Coordinates of N, CA and C in Angstrom, one line a residue:
X1 N 13.3 10.1 -2.0 CA 14.2 11.3 -2.1 C 13.6 12.3 -1.1
X2 N 14.4 13.4 -0.9 CA 14.0 14.4 0.0 C 12.8 15.2 -0.5
X3 N 12.8 15.4 -1.9 CA 11.6 16.2 -2.4 C 10.3 15.4 -2.3
X4 N 10.4 14.1 -2.4 CA 9.3 13.2 -2.3 C 8.8 13.2 -0.8
X5 N 9.7 13.2 0.1 CA 9.3 13.3 1.5 C 8.6 14.6 1.9
X6 N 9.1 15.7 1.3 CA 8.5 17.0 1.5 C 7.1 17.1 0.9
X7 N 7.0 16.6 -0.3 CA 5.7 16.6 -1.0 C 4.7 15.7 -0.2
X8 N 5.1 14.6 0.3 CA 4.2 13.7 1.0 C 3.8 14.3 2.4
X9 N 4.8 15.0 3.0 CA 4.5 15.7 4.3 C 3.5 16.8 4.1
X10 N 3.6 17.6 3.0 CA 2.7 18.7 2.7 C 1.3 18.1 2.4
X11 N 1.2 17.1 1.6 CA 0.0 16.4 1.2 C -0.7 15.9 2.5
X12 N 0.1 15.3 3.4 CA -0.5 14.7 4.6 C -1.0 15.8 5.5
X13 N -0.3 16.9 5.6 CA -0.8 18.1 6.4 C -2.1 18.7 5.9
X14 N -2.1 18.8 4.6 CA -3.3 19.4 4.0 C -4.5 18.4 4.1
X15 N -4.2 17.1 4.0 CA -5.3 16.1 4.2 C -5.8 16.1 5.7
X16 N -4.9 16.2 6.6 CA -5.2 16.3 8.0 C -6.0 17.5 8.3
X17 N -5.6 18.6 7.7 CA -6.4 19.9 7.9 C -7.8 19.8 7.4
X18 N -8.0 19.1 6.2 CA -9.3 18.9 5.7 C -10.2 18.1 6.7
X19 N -9.6 17.0 7.3 CA -10.4 16.3 8.2 C -10.6 17.1 9.5
X20 N -9.7 17.9 9.9 CA -9.9 18.8 11.1 C -11.0 19.8 10.9
X21 N -11.1 20.3 9.7 CA -12.2 21.2 9.4 C -13.6 20.5 9.4
X22 N -13.6 19.2 9.1 CA -14.8 18.4 9.2 C -15.2 18.0 10.6
X23 N -14.3 18.2 11.6 CA -14.6 17.8 12.9 C -15.7 18.6 13.5
X24 N -16.6 18.0 14.3 CA -17.7 18.7 15.0 C -17.1 19.6 16.0
X25 N -17.7 20.8 16.2 CA -17.2 21.8 17.1 C -17.3 21.4 18.5
X26 N -18.4 20.8 18.9 CA -18.7 20.5 20.3 C -17.9 19.2 20.8
X27 N -17.6 18.3 20.0 CA -16.9 17.1 20.4 C -15.6 16.8 19.6
X28 N -14.8 17.7 19.4 CA -13.6 17.5 18.6 C -12.6 16.5 19.2
X29 N -12.6 16.4 20.5 CA -11.6 15.4 21.1 C -12.1 14.0 20.8
X30 N -13.3 13.7 21.0 CA -13.8 12.4 20.7 C -13.6 12.0 19.2
X31 N -13.9 13.0 18.3 CA -13.6 12.8 16.9 C -12.2 12.5 16.6
X32 N -11.3 13.2 17.3 CA -9.8 13.0 17.0 C -9.4 11.6 17.5
X33 N -9.9 11.2 18.7 CA -9.6 9.9 19.3 C -10.1 8.8 18.3
X34 N -11.3 8.9 17.9 CA -11.9 8.0 17.0 C -11.1 7.9 15.7
X35 N -10.7 9.0 15.2 CA -10.0 9.1 14.0 C -8.6 8.4 14.1
X36 N -8.0 8.6 15.2 CA -6.7 8.0 15.5 C -6.8 6.5 15.6
X37 N -7.8 6.0 16.3 CA -8.0 4.6 16.5 C -8.3 3.9 15.2
X38 N -9.2 4.6 14.4 CA -9.5 4.0 13.0 C -8.3 4.0 12.1
X39 N -7.5 5.1 12.1 CA -6.3 5.1 11.3 C -5.3 4.0 11.8
X40 N -5.1 3.9 13.1 CA -4.2 2.8 13.6 C -4.7 1.4 13.2
X41 N -6.0 1.2 13.3 CA -6.6 -0.1 12.9 C -6.3 -0.4 11.5
X42 N -6.6 0.6 10.6 CA -6.3 0.4 9.2 C -4.9 0.1 8.9
X43 N -4.0 0.8 9.5 CA -2.5 0.5 9.3 C -2.1 -0.8 9.8
X44 N -2.6 -1.2 11.0 CA -2.2 -2.5 11.5 C -2.8 -3.7 10.7
X45 N -4.1 -3.5 10.1 CA -4.7 -4.5 9.3 C -3.9 -4.6 8.0
X46 N -3.4 -3.5 7.4 CA -2.6 -3.5 6.2 C -1.3 -4.2 6.4
X47 N -0.7 -3.9 7.5 CA 0.6 -4.6 7.9 C 0.4 -6.1 8.1
X48 N -0.6 -6.5 8.8 CA -0.9 -7.9 9.0 C -1.2 -8.6 7.7
X49 N -2.0 -8.0 6.9 CA -2.3 -8.7 5.6 C -1.0 -8.8 4.7
X50 N -0.2 -7.7 4.7 CA 1.0 -7.8 3.9 C 2.0 -8.8 4.4
X51 N 2.1 -9.0 5.7 CA 3.0 -10.0 6.3 C 2.4 -11.4 6.0
X52 N 1.1 -11.5 6.0 CA 0.5 -12.8 5.8 C 0.6 -13.3 4.4
X53 N 0.5 -12.4 3.4 CA 0.5 -12.8 2.0 C 1.8 -12.6 1.3
X54 N 2.8 -12.0 2.0 CA 4.1 -11.7 1.3 C 4.7 -13.0 0.8
X55 N 4.8 -14.1 1.5 CA 5.4 -15.3 1.0 C 4.8 -15.8 -0.3
X56 N 3.4 -15.7 -0.3 CA 2.7 -16.1 -1.6 C 3.0 -15.2 -2.7
X57 N 3.1 -13.9 -2.4 CA 3.4 -12.9 -3.5 C 4.8 -13.2 -4.1
X58 N 5.8 -13.5 -3.2 CA 7.1 -13.8 -3.7 C 7.1 -15.0 -4.6
X59 N 6.4 -16.0 -4.2 CA 6.4 -17.2 -5.0 C 5.7 -17.0 -6.3
X60 N 4.6 -16.2 -6.2 CA 3.8 -15.9 -7.4 C 4.6 -15.1 -8.4
X61 N 5.4 -14.1 -7.9 CA 6.2 -13.3 -8.8 C 7.3 -14.2 -9.5
X62 N 7.9 -15.1 -8.7 CA 8.8 -16.0 -9.3 C 8.2 -16.8 -10.4
X63 N 7.0 -17.3 -10.2 CA 6.3 -18.1 -11.2 C 6.0 -17.3 -12.4
X64 N 5.5 -16.1 -12.2 CA 5.1 -15.3 -13.3 C 6.3 -14.9 -14.2
X65 N 7.4 -14.5 -13.5 CA 8.6 -14.2 -14.2 C 9.2 -15.4 -14.9
X66 N 9.2 -16.5 -14.2 CA 9.7 -17.8 -14.8 C 8.8 -18.2 -16.1
X67 N 7.5 -18.0 -16.0 CA 6.6 -18.3 -17.1 C 6.9 -17.4 -18.3
X68 N 7.1 -16.1 -17.9 CA 7.4 -15.1 -19.0 C 8.7 -15.4 -19.7
X69 N 9.7 -15.8 -18.9 CA 11.0 -16.2 -19.5 C 10.9 -17.4 -20.4
X70 N 10.1 -18.4 -19.9 CA 9.8 -19.6 -20.7 C 9.1 -19.3 -22.0
X71 N 8.1 -18.4 -21.9 CA 7.4 -18.0 -23.2 C 8.2 -17.3 -24.1
X72 N 9.1 -16.3 -23.6 CA 10.0 -15.6 -24.5 C 11.0 -16.5 -25.1
X73 N 11.5 -17.5 -24.4 CA 12.4 -18.5 -25.0 C 11.7 -19.3 -26.0
X74 N 10.4 -19.7 -25.8 CA 9.7 -20.5 -26.8 C 9.5 -19.6 -28.1
X75 N 9.1 -18.4 -27.9 CA 8.9 -17.5 -29.0 C 10.2 -17.3 -29.8
X76 N 11.3 -17.1 -29.1 CA 12.6 -16.9 -29.8 C 13.0 -18.2 -30.5
X77 N 12.8 -19.4 -29.9 CA 13.1 -20.7 -30.5 C 12.3 -20.9 -31.7
X78 N 11.0 -20.6 -31.6 CA 10.1 -20.8 -32.8 C 10.5 -19.8 -33.9
X79 N 10.9 -18.7 -33.6 CA 11.3 -17.7 -34.6 C 12.6 -18.1 -35.3
X80 N 13.5 -18.8 -34.6 CA 14.8 -19.2 -35.3 C 14.7 -20.5 -36.0
X81 N 13.7 -21.3 -35.7 CA 13.7 -22.6 -36.4 C 12.8 -22.5 -37.6
X82 N 12.2 -21.4 -37.9 CA 11.3 -21.3 -39.0 C 12.0 -21.0 -40.3

């Protein structure tokens, strides 16, 4: 939603300001470049891991939901036959 986007933008700006305050005065450019490289690396690693394990997560979700449905069916069956 729009409100969520605004809240996230404000939180991101405040977070970035906090890191900017931590930057050393004499080498702020190097700090900023290192920070951007590290942030990009973390994002790319997260995207790669998500793409790598997404097929397994979908199968696992199907198995978990299927098992839950089977257990619920067994519980309902046991309750009606008693």
